[in-house]
XYZ file of C-alpha atoms in Angstrom:
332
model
C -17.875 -15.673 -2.935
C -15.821 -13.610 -5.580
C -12.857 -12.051 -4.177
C -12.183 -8.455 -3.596
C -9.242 -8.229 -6.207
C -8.050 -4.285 -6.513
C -5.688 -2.619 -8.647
C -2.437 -1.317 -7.194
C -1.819 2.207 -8.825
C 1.858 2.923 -8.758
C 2.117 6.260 -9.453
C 5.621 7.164 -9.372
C 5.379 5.111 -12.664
C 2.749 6.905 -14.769
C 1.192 10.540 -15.066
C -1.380 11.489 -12.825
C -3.782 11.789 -15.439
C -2.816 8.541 -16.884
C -2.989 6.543 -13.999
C -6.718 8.132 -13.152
C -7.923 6.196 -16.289
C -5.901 2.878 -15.824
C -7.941 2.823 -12.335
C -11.091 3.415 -14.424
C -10.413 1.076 -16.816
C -9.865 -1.265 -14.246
C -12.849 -1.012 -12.617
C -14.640 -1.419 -16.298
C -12.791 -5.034 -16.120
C -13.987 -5.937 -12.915
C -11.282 -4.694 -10.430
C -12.913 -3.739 -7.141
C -11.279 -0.598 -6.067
C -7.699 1.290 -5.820
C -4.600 1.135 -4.025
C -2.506 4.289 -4.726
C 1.274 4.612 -3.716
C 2.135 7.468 -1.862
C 5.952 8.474 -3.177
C 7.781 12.035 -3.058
C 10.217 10.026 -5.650
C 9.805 7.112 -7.950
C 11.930 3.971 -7.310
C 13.902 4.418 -10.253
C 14.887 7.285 -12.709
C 13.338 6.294 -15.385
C 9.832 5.479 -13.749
C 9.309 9.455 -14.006
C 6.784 10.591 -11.634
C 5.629 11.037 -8.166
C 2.613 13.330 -8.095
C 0.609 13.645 -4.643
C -1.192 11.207 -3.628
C -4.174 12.756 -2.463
C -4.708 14.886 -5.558
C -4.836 11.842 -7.534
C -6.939 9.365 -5.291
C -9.831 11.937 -5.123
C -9.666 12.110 -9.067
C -10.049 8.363 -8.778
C -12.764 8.824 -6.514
C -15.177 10.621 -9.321
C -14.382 7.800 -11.872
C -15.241 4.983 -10.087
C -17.121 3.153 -7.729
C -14.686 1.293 -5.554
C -12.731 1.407 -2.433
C -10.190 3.393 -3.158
C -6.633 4.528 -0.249
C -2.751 5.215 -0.204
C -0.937 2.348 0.134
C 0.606 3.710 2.247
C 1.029 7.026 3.249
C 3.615 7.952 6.001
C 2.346 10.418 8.832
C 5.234 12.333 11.042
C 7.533 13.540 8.237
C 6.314 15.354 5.256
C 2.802 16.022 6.754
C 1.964 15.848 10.521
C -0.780 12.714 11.076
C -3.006 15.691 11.732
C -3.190 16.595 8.584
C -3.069 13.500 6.979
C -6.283 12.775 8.860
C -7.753 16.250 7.330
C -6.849 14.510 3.778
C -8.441 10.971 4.357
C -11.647 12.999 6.339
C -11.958 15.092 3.450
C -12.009 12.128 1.336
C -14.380 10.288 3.019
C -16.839 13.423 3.270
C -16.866 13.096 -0.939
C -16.646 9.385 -0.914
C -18.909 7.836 1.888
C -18.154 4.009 2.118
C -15.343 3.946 -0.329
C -12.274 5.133 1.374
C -9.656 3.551 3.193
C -6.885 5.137 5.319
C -3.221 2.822 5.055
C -0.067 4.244 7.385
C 3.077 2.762 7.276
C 6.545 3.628 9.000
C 8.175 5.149 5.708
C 11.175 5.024 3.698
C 14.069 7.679 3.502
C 13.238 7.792 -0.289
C 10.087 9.624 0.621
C 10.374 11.173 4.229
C 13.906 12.421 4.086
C 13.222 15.697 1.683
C 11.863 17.825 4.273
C 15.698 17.263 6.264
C 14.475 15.618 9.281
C 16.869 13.349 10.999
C 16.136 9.652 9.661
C 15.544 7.179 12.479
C 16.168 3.714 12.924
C 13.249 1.113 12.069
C 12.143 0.643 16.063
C 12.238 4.711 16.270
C 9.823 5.108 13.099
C 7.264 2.454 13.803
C 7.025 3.588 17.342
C 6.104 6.855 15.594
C 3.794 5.599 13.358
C 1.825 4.041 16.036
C 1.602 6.924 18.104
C 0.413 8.398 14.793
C -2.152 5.787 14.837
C -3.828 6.823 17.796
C -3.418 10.202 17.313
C -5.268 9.900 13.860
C -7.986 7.632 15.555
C -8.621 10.190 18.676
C -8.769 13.242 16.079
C -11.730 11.072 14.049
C -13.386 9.998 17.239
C -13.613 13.406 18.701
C -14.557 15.314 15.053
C -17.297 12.877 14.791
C -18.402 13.507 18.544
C -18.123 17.488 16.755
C -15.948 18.129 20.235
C -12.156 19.163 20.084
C -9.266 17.088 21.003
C -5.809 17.917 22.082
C -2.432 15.385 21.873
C 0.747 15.343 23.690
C 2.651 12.046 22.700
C 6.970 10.989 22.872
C 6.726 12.364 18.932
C 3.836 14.465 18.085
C 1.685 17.170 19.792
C -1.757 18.532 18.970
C -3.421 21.647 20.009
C -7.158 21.968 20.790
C -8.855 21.036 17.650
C -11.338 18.767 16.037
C -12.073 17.950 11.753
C -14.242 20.383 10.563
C -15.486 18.332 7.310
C -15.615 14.868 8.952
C -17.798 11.771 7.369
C -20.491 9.997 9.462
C -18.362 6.978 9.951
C -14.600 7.331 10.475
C -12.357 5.753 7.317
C -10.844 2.389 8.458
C -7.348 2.706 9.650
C -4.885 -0.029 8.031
C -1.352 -0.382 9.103
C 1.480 -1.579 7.286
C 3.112 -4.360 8.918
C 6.370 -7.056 7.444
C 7.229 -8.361 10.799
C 5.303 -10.387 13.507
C 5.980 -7.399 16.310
C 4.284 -4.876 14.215
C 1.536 -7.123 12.529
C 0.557 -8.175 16.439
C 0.291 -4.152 17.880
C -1.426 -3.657 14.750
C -4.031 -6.179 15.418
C -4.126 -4.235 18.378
C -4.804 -1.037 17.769
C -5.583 -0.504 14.210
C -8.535 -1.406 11.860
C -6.984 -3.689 9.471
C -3.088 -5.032 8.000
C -1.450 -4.345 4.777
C 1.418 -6.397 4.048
C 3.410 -7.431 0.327
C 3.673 -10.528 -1.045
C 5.960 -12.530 0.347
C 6.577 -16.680 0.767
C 3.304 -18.168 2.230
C 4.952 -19.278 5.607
C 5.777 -15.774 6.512
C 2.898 -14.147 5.503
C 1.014 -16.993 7.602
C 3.085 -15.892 10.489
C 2.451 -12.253 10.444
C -1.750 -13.179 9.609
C -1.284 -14.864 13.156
C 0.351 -12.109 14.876
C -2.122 -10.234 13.968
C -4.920 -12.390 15.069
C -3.400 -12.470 18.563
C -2.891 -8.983 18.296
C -6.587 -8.491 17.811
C -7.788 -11.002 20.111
C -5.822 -9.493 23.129
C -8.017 -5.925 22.263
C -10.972 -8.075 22.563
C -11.887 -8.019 18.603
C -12.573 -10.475 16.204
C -10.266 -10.456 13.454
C -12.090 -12.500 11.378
C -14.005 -9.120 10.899
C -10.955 -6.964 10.138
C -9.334 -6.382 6.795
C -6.352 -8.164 5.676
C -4.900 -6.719 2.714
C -2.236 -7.537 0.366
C -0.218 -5.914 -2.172
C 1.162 -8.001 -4.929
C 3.777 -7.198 -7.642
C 3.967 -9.490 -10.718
C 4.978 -9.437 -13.562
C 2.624 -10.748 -16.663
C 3.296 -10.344 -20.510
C 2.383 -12.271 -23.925
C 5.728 -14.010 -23.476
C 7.954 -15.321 -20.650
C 10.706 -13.629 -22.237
C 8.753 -10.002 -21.984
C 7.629 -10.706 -18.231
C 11.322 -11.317 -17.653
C 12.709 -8.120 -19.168
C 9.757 -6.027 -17.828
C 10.894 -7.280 -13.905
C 14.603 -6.683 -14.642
C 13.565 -3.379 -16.081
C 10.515 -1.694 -14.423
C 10.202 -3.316 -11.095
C 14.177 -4.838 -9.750
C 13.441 -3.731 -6.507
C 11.497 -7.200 -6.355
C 14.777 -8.861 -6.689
C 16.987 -6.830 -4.168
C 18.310 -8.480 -1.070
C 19.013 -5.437 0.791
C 16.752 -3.230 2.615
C 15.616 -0.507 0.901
C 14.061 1.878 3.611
C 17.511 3.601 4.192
C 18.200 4.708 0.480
C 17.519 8.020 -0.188
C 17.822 8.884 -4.126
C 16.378 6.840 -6.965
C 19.860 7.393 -8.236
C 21.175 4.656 -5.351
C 18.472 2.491 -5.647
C 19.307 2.428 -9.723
C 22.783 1.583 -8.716
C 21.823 -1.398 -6.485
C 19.311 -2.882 -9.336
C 21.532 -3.080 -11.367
C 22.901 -5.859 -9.432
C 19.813 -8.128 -9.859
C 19.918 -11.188 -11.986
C 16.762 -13.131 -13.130
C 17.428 -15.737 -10.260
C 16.898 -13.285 -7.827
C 12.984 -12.928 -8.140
C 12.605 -16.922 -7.088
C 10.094 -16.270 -4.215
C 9.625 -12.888 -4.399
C 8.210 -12.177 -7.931
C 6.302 -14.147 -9.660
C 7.356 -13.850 -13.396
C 5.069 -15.625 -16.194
C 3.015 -15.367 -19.207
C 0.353 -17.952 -17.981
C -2.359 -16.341 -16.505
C -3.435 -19.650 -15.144
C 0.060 -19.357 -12.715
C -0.783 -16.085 -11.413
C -4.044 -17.312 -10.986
C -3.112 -20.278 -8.748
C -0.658 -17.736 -7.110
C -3.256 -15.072 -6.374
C -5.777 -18.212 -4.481
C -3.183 -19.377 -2.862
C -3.102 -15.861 -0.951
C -6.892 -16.012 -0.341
C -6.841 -19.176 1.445
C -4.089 -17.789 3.598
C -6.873 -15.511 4.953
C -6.094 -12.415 2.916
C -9.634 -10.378 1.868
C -8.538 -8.013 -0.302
C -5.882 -8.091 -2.459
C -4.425 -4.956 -4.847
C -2.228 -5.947 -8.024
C 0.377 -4.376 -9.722
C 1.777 -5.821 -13.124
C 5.138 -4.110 -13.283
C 5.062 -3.619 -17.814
C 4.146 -0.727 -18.792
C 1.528 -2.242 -20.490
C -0.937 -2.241 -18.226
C -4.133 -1.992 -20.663
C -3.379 -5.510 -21.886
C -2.300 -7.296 -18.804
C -6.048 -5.777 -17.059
C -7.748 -6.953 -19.641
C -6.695 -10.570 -19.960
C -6.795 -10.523 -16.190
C -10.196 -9.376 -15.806
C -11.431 -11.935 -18.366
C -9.244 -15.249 -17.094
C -7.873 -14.653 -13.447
C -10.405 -12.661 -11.773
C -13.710 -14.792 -12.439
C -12.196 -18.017 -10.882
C -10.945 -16.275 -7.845
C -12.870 -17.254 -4.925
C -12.981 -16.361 -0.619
């Protein structure tokens, strides 16, 4: 069967505007729906932008035809999951079918602006879970139209239910880059989203989250398994090359990067990164046959949907010669 290949909109990179027709004109070259990044800051300085999310996804929504949700959004910080479950609702009332819902434990980068304390990584995936299944209990009740109230380690919820709530809840994906998460995610949510990574670690976490599933009594053969993948594509090996060291070095940083807090620090740290350091992490070519080979290779690892981003700024070229060499041979 034809694979479910996506486009990953990174919108701390382009205008909101701008990015709302690079999703279209995705979709025109057979793309099959939208990832969106959900950033309070770009990366870098110089990517730009950062507009919200939401704004821009339901934009995306009226020019296309695809699946289309944030990848990822962070509930707990800047909006309670509460009302991040009002936004995905809300966009599942205008898009029925189409819309996905992806959570993730968040980086200071985003989440620190509104001068919470920042926990440690065990601290902020225990409250993204508990996000989780406040999120899910909120959709469950609104569609039963009764109210629901929440009283978890992290968040609280009066009595309440969604008021404009879709017939069918939107899927629930969670972000996952280790085997502990990637297992309670098979366990509690509707689907994974992980990044490209080398294949026996990605295998791993797939697994975890098979057992994960198993152990709630589901089939995750029948659950989603998405991936995001950066790459870097241009006419010449030379341009892919300068594009990674220049638009997207946070593909070739060793260090974590959920701590930093300013684009200003993360420039600082890229500017460390040498051309070696995307072996593995980022694959860099002007042969779309490669990043063909490359993108297979992650559909027989089990993945069924993934969303790609080409880090040049040309992105009008590299979904065109895409959508005409590497997406017709790409097969489940």
């Amino acid at each position: 069967m034809p694979a479910h290949i996506g486009y990953a909109a990174m919108l701390e990179r382009f205008p909101p505007t701008e990015a709302v027709e690079l999703a279209a004109l995705a979709e025109r070259h057979g793309f099959a729906g939208t990832m969106a990044s959900d950033h309070f800051q770009p990366w870098l300085p110089a990517h730009g932008e950062s507009p919200f999310v939401w704004s821009v996804l339901a934009a995306i929504g009226a020019r296309t035809a695809g699946d289309l949700g944030p990848g990822v959004t962070t509930p707990g910080f800047r909006m309670h999951p509460a009302v991040v479950a009002q936004a995905s609702a809300t966009l599942a009332s205008m898009y029925p079918g189409r819309h996905w819902l992806g959570l993730g434990s968040g980086e200071a980068l985003n989440e620190h602006v509104v001068g919470q304390y920042w926990p440690e990584a065990p601290e902020r995936i225990a409250r993204m879970f508990e996000a989780v299944e406040l999120i899910k209990r909120l959709f469950q009740a609104s569609i039963a139209g009764r109210d629901v109230r929440f009283a978890g380690q992290f968040f609280k919820l009066e009595s309440t239910r969604l008021w404009t709530m879709p017939a069918e809840p939107p899927e629930v994906f969670v972000a996952a880059s280790g085997p502990v998460t990637a297992r309670r995610a098979g366990r509690t949510a509707d689907g994974l989203i992980t990044m490209g990574a080398p294949d026996e670690r990605l295998a791993a976490l797939l697994q975890r989250f098979g057992e994960g599933a198993r152990e709630a009594g589901r089939d995750p053969e029948r659950m989603s398994r998405v991936l995001q993948l950066h790459l870097s594509w241009a006419p010449t090996d030379e341009q892919a090359m300068r594009n990674a060291l220049e638009e997207w070095p946070m593909a070739g940083l060793r260090a974590p990067r959920a701590d930093l807090r300013s684009p200003y620090d993360v420039e600082q740290f890229a500017r460390t990164v040498r051309p070696e350091d995307f072996a593995g992490r980022l694959l860099v070519s002007a042969d779309p046959d490669r990043h063909r080979a490359a993108i297979q290779r992650y559909l027989d690892l089990g993945f069924d949907r993934i969303y790609l981003h080409n880090v040049g700024r040309d992105q009008a070229a590299f979904l065109e010669v895409f959508g005409r060499d590497v997406l017709p041979a790409l097969r489940t």
